[in-house]
C-alpha positions as a Markdown table, in Angstrom:
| # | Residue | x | y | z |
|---|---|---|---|---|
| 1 | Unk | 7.3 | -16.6 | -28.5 |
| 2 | Unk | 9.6 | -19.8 | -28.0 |
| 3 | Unk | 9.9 | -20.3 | -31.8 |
| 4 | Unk | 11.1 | -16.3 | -32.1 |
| 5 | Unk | 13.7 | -16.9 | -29.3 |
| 6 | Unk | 14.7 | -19.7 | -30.7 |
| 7 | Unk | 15.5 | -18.7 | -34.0 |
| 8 | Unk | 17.1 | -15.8 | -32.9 |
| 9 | Unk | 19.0 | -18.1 | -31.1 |
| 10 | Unk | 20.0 | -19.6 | -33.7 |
| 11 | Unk | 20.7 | -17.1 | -36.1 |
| 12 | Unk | 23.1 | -14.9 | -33.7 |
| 13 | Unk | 24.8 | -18.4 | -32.7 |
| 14 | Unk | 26.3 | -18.9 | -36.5 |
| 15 | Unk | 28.2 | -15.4 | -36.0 |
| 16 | Unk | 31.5 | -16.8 | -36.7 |
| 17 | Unk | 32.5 | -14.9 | -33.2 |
| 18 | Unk | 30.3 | -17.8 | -31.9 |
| 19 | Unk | 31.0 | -21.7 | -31.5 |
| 20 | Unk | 27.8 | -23.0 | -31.6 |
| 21 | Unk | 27.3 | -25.1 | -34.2 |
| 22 | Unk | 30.8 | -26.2 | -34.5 |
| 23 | Unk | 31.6 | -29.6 | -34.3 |
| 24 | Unk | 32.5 | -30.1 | -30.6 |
| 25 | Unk | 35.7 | -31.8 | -29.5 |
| 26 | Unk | 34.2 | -34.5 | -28.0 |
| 27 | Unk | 31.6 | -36.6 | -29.1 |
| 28 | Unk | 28.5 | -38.9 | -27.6 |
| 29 | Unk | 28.7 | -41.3 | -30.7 |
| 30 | Unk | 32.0 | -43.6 | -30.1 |
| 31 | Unk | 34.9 | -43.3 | -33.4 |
| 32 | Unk | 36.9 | -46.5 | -34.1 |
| 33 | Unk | 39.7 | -44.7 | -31.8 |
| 34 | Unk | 37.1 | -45.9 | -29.3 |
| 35 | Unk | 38.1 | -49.1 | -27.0 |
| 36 | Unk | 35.0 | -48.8 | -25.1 |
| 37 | Unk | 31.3 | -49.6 | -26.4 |
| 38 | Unk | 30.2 | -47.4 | -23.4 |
| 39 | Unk | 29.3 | -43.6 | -24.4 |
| 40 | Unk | 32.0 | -40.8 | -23.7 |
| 41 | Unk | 31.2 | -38.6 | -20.9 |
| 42 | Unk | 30.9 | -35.3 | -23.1 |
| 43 | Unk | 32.2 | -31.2 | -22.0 |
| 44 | Unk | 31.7 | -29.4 | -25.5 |
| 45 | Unk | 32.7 | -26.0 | -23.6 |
| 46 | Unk | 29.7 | -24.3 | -25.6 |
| 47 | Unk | 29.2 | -21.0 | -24.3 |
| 48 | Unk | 26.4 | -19.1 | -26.3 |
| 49 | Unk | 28.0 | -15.7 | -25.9 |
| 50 | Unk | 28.6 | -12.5 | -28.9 |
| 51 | Unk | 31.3 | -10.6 | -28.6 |
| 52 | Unk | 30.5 | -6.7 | -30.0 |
| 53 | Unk | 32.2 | -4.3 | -31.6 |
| 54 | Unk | 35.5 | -5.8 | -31.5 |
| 55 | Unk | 35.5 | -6.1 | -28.1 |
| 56 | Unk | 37.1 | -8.7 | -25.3 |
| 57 | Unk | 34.1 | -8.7 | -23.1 |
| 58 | Unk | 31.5 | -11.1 | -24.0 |
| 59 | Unk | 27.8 | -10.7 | -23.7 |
| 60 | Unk | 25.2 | -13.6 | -23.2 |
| 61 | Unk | 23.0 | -14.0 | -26.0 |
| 62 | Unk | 20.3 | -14.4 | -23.6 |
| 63 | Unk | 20.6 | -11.1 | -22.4 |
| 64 | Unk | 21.3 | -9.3 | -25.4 |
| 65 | Unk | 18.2 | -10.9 | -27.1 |
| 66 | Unk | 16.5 | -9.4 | -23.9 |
| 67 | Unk | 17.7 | -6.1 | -24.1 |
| 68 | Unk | 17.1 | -5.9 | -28.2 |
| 69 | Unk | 13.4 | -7.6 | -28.5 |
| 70 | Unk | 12.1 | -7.3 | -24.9 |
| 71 | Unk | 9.3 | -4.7 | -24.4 |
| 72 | Unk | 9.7 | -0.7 | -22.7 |
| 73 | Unk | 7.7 | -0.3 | -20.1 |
| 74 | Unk | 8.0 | 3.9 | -20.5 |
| 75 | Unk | 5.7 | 5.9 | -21.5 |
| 76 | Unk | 6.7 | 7.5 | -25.4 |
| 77 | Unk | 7.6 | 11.4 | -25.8 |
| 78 | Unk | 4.7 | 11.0 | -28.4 |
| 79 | Unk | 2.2 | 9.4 | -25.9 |
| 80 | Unk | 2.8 | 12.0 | -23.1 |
| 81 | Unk | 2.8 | 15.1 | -25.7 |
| 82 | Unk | -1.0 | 13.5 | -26.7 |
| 83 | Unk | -1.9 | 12.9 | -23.2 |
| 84 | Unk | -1.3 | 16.4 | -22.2 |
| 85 | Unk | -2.6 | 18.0 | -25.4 |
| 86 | Unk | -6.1 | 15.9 | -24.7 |
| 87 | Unk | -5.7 | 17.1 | -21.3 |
| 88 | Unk | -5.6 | 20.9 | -22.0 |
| 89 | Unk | -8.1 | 20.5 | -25.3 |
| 90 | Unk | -10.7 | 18.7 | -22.8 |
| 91 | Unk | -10.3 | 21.3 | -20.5 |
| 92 | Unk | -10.7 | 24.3 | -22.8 |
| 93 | Unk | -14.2 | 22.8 | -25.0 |
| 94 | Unk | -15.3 | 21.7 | -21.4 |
| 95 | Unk | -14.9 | 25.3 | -20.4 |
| 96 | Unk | -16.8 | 26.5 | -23.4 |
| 97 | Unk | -19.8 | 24.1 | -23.4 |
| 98 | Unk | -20.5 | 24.9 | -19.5 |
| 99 | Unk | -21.0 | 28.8 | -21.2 |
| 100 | Unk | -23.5 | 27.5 | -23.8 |
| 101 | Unk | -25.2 | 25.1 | -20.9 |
| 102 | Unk | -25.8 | 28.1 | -18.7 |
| 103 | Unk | -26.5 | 30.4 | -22.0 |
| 104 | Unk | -30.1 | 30.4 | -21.3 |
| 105 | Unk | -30.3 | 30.9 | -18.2 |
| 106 | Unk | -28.0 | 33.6 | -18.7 |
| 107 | Unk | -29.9 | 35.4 | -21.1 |
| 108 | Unk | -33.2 | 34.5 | -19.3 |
| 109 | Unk | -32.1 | 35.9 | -16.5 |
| 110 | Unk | -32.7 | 34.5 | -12.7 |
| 111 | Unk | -36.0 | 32.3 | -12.1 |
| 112 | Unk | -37.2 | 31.4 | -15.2 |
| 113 | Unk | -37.1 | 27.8 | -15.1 |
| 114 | Unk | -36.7 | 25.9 | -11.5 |
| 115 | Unk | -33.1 | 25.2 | -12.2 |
| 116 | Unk | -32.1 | 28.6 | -13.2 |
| 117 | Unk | -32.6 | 30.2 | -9.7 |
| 118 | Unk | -30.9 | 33.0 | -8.3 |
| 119 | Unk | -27.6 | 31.3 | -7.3 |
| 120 | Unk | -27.2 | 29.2 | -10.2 |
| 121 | Unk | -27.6 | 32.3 | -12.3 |
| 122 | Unk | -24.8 | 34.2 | -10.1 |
| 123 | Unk | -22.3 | 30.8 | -10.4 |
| 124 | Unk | -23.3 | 31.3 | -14.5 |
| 125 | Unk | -22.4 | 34.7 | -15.0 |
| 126 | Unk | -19.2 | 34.5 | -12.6 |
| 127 | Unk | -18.1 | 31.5 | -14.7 |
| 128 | Unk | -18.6 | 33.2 | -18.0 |
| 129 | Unk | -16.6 | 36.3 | -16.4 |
| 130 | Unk | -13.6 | 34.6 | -15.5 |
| 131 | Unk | -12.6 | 32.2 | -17.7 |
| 132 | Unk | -8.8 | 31.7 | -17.1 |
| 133 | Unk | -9.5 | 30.8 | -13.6 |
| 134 | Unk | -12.7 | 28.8 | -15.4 |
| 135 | Unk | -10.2 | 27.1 | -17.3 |
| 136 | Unk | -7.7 | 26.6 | -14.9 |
| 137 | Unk | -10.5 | 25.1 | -12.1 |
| 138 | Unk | -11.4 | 22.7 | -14.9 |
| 139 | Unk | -7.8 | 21.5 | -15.6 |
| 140 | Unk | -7.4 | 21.2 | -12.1 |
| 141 | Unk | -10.2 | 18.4 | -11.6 |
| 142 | Unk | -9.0 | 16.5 | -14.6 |
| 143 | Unk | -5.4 | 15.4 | -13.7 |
| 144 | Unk | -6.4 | 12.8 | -11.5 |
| 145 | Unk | -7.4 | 11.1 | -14.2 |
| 146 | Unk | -3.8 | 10.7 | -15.8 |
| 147 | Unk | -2.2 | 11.0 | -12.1 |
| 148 | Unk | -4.6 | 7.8 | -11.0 |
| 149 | Unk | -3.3 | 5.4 | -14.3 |
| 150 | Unk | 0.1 | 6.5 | -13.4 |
| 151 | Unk | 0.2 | 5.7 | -9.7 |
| 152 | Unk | -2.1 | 2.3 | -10.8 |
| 153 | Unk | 0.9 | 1.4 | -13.5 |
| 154 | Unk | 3.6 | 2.2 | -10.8 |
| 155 | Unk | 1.8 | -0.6 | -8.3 |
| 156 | Unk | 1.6 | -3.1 | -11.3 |
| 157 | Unk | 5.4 | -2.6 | -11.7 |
| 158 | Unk | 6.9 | -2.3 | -8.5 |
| 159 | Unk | 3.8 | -3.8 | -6.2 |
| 160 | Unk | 5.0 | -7.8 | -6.8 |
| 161 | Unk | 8.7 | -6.7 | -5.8 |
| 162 | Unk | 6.9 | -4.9 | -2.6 |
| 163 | Unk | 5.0 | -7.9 | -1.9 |
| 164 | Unk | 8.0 | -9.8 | -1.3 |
| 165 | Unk | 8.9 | -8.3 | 1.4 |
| 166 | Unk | 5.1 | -7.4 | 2.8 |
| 167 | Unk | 3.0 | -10.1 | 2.2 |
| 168 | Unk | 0.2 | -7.9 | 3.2 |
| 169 | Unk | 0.7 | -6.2 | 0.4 |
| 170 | Unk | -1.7 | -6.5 | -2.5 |
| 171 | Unk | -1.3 | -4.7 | -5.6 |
| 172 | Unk | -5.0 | -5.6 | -7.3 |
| 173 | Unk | -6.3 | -4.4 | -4.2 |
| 174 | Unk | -4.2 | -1.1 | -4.2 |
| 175 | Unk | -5.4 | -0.8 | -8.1 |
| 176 | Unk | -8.9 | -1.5 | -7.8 |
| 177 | Unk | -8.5 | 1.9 | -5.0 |
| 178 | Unk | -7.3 | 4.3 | -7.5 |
| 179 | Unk | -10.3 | 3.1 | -9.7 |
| 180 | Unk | -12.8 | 3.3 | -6.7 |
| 181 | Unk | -11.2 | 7.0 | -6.2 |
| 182 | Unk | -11.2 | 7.8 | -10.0 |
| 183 | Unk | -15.0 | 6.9 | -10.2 |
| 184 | Unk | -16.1 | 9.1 | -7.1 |
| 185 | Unk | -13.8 | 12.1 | -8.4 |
| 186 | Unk | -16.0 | 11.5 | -11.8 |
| 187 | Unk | -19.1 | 12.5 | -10.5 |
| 188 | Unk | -17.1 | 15.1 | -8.4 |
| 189 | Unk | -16.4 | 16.3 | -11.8 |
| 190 | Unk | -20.4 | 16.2 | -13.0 |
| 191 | Unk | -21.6 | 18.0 | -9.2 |
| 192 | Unk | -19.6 | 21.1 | -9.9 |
| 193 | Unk | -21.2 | 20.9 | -13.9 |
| 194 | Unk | -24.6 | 21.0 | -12.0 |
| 195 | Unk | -23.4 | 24.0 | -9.7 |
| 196 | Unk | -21.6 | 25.7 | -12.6 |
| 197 | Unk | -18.2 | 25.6 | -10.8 |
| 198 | Unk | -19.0 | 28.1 | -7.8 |
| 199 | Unk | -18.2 | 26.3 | -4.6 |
| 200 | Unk | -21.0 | 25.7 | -2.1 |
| 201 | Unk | -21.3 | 23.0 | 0.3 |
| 202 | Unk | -24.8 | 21.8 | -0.6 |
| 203 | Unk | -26.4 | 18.7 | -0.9 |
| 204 | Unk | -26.9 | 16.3 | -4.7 |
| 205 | Unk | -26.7 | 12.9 | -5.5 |
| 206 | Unk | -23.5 | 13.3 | -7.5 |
| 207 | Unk | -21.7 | 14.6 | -3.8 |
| 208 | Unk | -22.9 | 12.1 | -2.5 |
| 209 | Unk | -21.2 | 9.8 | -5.0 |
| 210 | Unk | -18.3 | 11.6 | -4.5 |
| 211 | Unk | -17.8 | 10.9 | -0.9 |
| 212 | Unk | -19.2 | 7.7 | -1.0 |
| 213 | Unk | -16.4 | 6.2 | -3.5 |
| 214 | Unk | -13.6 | 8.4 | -2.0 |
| 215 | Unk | -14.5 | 6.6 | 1.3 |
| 216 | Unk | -14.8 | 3.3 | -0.2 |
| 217 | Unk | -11.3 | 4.0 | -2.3 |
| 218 | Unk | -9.5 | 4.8 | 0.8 |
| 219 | Unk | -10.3 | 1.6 | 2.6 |
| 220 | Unk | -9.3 | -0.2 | -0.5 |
| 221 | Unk | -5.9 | 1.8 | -0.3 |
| 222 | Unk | -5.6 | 0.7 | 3.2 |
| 223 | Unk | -6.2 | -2.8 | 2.8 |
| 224 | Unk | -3.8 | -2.5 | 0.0 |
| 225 | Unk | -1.6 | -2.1 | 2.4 |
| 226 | Unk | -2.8 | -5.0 | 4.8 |
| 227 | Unk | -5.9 | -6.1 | 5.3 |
| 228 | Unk | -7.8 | -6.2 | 8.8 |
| 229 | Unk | -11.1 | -7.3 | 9.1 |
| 230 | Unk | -11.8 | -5.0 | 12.4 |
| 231 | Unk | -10.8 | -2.3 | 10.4 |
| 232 | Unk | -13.0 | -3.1 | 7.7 |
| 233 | Unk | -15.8 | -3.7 | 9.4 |
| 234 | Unk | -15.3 | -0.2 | 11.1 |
| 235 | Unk | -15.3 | 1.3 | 7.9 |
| 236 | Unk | -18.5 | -0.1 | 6.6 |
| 237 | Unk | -20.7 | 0.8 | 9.7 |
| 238 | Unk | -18.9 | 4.3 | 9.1 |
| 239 | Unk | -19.7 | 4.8 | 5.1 |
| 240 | Unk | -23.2 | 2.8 | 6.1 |
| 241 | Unk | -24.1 | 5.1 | 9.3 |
| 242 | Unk | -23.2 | 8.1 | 6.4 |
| 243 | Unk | -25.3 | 6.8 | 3.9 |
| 244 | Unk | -28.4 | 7.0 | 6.3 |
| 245 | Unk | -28.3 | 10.1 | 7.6 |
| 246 | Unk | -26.8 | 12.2 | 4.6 |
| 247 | Unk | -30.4 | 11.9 | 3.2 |
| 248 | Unk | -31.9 | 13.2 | 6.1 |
| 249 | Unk | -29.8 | 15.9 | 5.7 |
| 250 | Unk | -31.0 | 16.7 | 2.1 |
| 251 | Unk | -34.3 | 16.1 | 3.3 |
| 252 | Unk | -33.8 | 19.1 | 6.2 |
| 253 | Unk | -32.3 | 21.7 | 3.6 |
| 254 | Unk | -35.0 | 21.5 | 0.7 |
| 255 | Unk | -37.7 | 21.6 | 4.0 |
| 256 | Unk | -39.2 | 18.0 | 3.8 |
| 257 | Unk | -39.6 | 16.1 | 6.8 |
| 258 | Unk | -36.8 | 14.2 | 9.0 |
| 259 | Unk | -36.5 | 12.1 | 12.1 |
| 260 | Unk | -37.1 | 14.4 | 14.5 |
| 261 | Unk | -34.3 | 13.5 | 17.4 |
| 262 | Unk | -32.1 | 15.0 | 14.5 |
| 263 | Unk | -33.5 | 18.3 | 15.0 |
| 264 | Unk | -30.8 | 19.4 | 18.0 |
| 265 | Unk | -28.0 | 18.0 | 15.4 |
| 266 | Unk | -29.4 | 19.9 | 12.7 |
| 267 | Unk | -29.3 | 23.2 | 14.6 |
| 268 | Unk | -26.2 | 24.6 | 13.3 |
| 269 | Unk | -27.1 | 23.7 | 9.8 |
| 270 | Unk | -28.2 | 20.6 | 7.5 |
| 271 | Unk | -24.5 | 20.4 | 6.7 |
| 272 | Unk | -23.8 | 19.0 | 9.9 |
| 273 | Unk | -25.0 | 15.9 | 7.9 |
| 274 | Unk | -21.6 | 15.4 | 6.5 |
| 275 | Unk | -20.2 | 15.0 | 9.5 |
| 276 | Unk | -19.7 | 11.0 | 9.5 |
| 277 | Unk | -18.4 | 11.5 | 5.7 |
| 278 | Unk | -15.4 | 13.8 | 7.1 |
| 279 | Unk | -14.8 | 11.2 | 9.9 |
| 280 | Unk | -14.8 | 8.5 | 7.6 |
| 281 | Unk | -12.3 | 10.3 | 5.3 |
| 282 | Unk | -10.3 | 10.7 | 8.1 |
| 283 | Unk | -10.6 | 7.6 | 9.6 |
| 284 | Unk | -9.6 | 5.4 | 6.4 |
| 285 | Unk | -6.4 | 8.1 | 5.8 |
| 286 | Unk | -5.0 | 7.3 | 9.4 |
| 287 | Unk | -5.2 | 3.8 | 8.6 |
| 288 | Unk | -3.5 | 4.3 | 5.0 |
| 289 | Unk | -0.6 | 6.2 | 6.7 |
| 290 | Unk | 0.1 | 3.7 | 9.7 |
| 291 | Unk | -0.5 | 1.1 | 7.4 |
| 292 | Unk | 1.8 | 3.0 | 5.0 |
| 293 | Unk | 5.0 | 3.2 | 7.5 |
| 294 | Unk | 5.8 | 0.5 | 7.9 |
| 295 | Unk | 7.0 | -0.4 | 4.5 |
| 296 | Unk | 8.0 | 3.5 | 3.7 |
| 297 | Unk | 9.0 | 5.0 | 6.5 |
| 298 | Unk | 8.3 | 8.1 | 7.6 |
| 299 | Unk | 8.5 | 9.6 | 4.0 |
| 300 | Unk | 4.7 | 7.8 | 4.2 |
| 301 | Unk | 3.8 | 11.4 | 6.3 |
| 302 | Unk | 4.1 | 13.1 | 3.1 |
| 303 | Unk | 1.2 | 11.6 | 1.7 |
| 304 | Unk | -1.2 | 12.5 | 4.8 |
| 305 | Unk | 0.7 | 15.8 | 5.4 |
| 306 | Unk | -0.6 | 17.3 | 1.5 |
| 307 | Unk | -3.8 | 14.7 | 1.3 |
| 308 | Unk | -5.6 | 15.7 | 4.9 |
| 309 | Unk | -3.5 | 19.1 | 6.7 |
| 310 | Unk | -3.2 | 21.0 | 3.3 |
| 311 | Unk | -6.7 | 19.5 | 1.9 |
| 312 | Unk | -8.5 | 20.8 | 4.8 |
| 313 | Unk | -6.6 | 23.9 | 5.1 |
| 314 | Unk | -7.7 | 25.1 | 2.1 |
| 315 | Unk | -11.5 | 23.7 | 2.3 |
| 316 | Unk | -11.6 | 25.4 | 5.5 |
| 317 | Unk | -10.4 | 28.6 | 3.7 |
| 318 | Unk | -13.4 | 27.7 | 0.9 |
| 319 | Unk | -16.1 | 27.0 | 3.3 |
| 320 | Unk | -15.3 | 30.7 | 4.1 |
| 321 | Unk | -15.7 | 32.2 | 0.2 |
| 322 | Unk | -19.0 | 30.1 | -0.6 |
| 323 | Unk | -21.9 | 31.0 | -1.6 |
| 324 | Unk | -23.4 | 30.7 | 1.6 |
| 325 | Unk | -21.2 | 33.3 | 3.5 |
| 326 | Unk | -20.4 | 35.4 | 0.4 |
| 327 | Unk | -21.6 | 39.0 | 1.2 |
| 328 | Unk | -24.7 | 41.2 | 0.2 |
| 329 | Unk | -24.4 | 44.5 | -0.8 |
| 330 | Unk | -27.4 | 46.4 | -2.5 |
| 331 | Unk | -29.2 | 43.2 | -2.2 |
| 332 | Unk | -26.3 | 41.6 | -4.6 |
| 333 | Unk | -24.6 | 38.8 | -3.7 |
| 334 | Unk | -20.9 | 39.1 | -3.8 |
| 335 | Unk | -19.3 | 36.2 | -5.3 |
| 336 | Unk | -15.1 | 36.3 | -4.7 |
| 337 | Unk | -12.3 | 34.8 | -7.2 |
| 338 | Unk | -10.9 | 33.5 | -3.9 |
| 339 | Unk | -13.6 | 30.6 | -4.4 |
| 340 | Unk | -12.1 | 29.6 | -7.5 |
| 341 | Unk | -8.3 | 29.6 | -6.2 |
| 342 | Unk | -8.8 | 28.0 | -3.1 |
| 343 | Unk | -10.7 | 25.4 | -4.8 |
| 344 | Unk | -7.7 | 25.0 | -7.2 |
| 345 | Unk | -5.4 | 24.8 | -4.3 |
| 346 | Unk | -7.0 | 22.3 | -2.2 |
| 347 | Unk | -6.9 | 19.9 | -5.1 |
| 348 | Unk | -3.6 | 20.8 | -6.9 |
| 349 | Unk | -1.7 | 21.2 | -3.7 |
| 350 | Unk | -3.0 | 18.8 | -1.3 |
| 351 | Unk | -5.1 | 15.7 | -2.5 |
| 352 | Unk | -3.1 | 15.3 | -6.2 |
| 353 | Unk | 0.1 | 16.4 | -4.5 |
| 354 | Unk | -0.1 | 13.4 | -2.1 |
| 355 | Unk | -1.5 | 11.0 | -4.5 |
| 356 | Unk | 1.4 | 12.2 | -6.6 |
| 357 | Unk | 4.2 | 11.3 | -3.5 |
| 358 | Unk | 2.4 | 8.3 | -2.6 |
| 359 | Unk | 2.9 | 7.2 | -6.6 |
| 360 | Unk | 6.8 | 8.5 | -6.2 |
| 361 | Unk | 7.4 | 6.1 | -2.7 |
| 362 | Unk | 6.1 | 3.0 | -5.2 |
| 363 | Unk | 7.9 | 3.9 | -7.8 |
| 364 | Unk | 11.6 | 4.8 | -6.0 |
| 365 | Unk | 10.6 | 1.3 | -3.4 |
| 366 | Unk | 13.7 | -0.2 | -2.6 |
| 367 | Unk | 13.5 | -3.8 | -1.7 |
| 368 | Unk | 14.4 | -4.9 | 1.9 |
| 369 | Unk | 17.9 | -6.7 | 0.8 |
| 370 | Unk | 19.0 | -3.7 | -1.0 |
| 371 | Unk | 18.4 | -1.6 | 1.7 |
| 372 | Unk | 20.3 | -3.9 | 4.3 |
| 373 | Unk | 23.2 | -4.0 | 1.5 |
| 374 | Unk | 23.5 | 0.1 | 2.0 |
| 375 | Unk | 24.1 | -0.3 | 5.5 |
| 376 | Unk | 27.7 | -0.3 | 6.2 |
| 377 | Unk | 29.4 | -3.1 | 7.8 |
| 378 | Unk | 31.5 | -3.0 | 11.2 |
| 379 | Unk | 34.5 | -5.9 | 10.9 |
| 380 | Unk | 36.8 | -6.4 | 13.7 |
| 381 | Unk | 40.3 | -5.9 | 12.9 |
| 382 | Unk | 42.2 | -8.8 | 14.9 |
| 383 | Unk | 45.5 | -8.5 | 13.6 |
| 384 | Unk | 46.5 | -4.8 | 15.1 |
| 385 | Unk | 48.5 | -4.8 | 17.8 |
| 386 | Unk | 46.2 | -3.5 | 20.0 |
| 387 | Unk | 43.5 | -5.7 | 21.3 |
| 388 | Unk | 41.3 | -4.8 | 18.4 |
| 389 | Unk | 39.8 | -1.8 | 16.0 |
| 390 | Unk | 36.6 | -1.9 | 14.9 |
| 391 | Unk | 36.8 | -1.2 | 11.2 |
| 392 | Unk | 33.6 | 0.4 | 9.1 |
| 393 | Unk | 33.6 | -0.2 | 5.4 |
């Protein structure tokens, strides 16, 4: 890279609108004009600069070999138009492969193998029914992994100038979260395969993956932040006290046996299990939003506001449509569309739309000096004739 720059150097130097390799006016080796034997102090007045176009203002060759060989760091037309493309193409065959996958269960019909029960052949003939929301559902649960890469590239741009000012801040930490996240939402992605799509707040190992990574990501993003050791050792007994007694609450709703002081907690259902996965969700968030302030501001509220209050306003809305609490009539369970759009919602419109801000605060961080250079300055003026105005400018 040295050689390169410095032929270029070289080359744009013996413009003849450049002086470089002229012979300067004064020398280090002494003439026979010289009296002294003693070397010349030398000023050559070099100034490696290009004038373009004709023009009187001068530009550094430095800066112009910067501009002209140095790398983009956007994203090509072309790359985004095959990003998006792949996108939409992923989500259609994916659509049409989860048809053929539930194909003979379909045309089986409802028990004939121990997978193919009687709700998983509902969820497979609702799919097949409804495929623009199918489709849409699917699209839905694959953005995050182009929205993750994108806020992961705006930290590794922006996340050295914010560690400046934060020394907290760490941007491999803050990376190595959106992979942690992008992981868990991968076997999110493989748990609704397994369920055909229809929302139902069961138990499997891929949910369990899910929550366990998502957990796990959002302590990374708050350390990111700042790192606390209290903090993290909260969040480990959380995601290790969840760990324990999720299994116990698989064991309770396929009927095998479990500790039996759980029993009272179990009452209202083996989905009380989850419980210590929701606080720990919650728990890391708080953390990632007062963490958050205090190098964004309040505009940090965003991210919490769509992540957690829209999120669980929509789940809450979900937990209603599942398959659980869907209705019977005729001894036929009623399965609503509302499961599919408030499914889509509480991704779309809460956790990618605050993933989405939080990537927009990195990306449009302005740096501490900047900001105390926007704020206007308040001069005394000590020549009125008054005893003094205070000027703003």
């Amino acid at each position: 890279m040295f050689l390169t720059r410095f032929l270029t150097l070289a080359l744009v130097a013996s413009s003849a609108r450049v002086g470089a390799f002229t012979t300067p006016k004064t020398s280090v080796f002494p003439t026979t004009k010289t009296k002294s034997a003693s070397p010349v102090s030398v000023y050559t007045r070099f100034e490696h600069s290009l004038s373009l176009f004709g023009k009187n203002d001068a530009t550094p060759v430095d800066v112009y070999i910067d501009e002209t060989m140095g790398t983009s760091n956007d994203v090509p037309a072309s790359t985004i138009a095959f990003i998006g493309s792949s996108l939409l193409s992923f989500s259609f065959v994916m659509e049409r492969l989860q048809i053929y996958l539930n194909t003979p269960c379909i045309n089986g019909g409802p028990g004939g193998t121990a997978i193919c029960d009687a709700s998983y052949y509902d969820f497979a003939m609702f799919f097949k029914d409804h495929e623009i929301l199918s489709f849409l559902l699917l699209l839905t649960h694959v953005i995050p992994f182009v929205l993750l890469p994108w806020v992961s590239k705006q930290v590794s741009e922006v996340g050295p100038t914010i560690q400046k000012d934060f020394e907290g801040f760490n941007p491999f930490i803050m990376q190595m979260a959106m992979a942690c996240i992008g992981f868990g939402l991968s076997l999110e992605f493989g748990w609704h395969v397994a369920d055909s799509w229809y929302y139902e707040n069961n138990f499997h190992v891929l949910n369990f993956g899910f929550y366990f990574f998502l957990i796990s990501g959002f302590a990374l993003w708050a350390d990111g932040f700042k790192s606390i050791a209290i903090f993290d050792l909260i969040f480990g007994g959380i995601l290790a006290g969840a760990g324990c007694l999720y299994p116990f609450g698989n064991a309770a709703q396929v009927g095998e046996p479990y500790p039996a002081f759980l029993a009272d907690f179990f009452a209202d259902g083996a989905s009380s299990a989850k419980i210590p996965l929701y606080i720990g969700m919650s728990a890391t968030f708080l953390e990632i939003t007062r963490r958050g302030r205090e190098i964004f501001g309040n505009k940090m509220l965003w991210v919490p506001f769509f992540c957690i209050g829209v999120n669980l306003g929509f789940i809450a809305l979900l937990d209603g449509v599942q398959y659980g609490n869907a209705e019977e009539i005729d001894g036929v369970t009623q399965l609503t569309s509302l499961n599919y759009i408030y499914h889509i919602c509480h991704d779309v419109l809460g956790t990618e739309m605050g993933v989405l801000v939080f990537g927009l605060l990195i990306k449009n961080y302005v740096p501490l000096a900047e900001r105390e250079g926007l704020k206007p300055r308040v001069s005394i003026d000590t020549h009125s004739t008054t005893t003094g105005r205070t000027i703003i400018s």
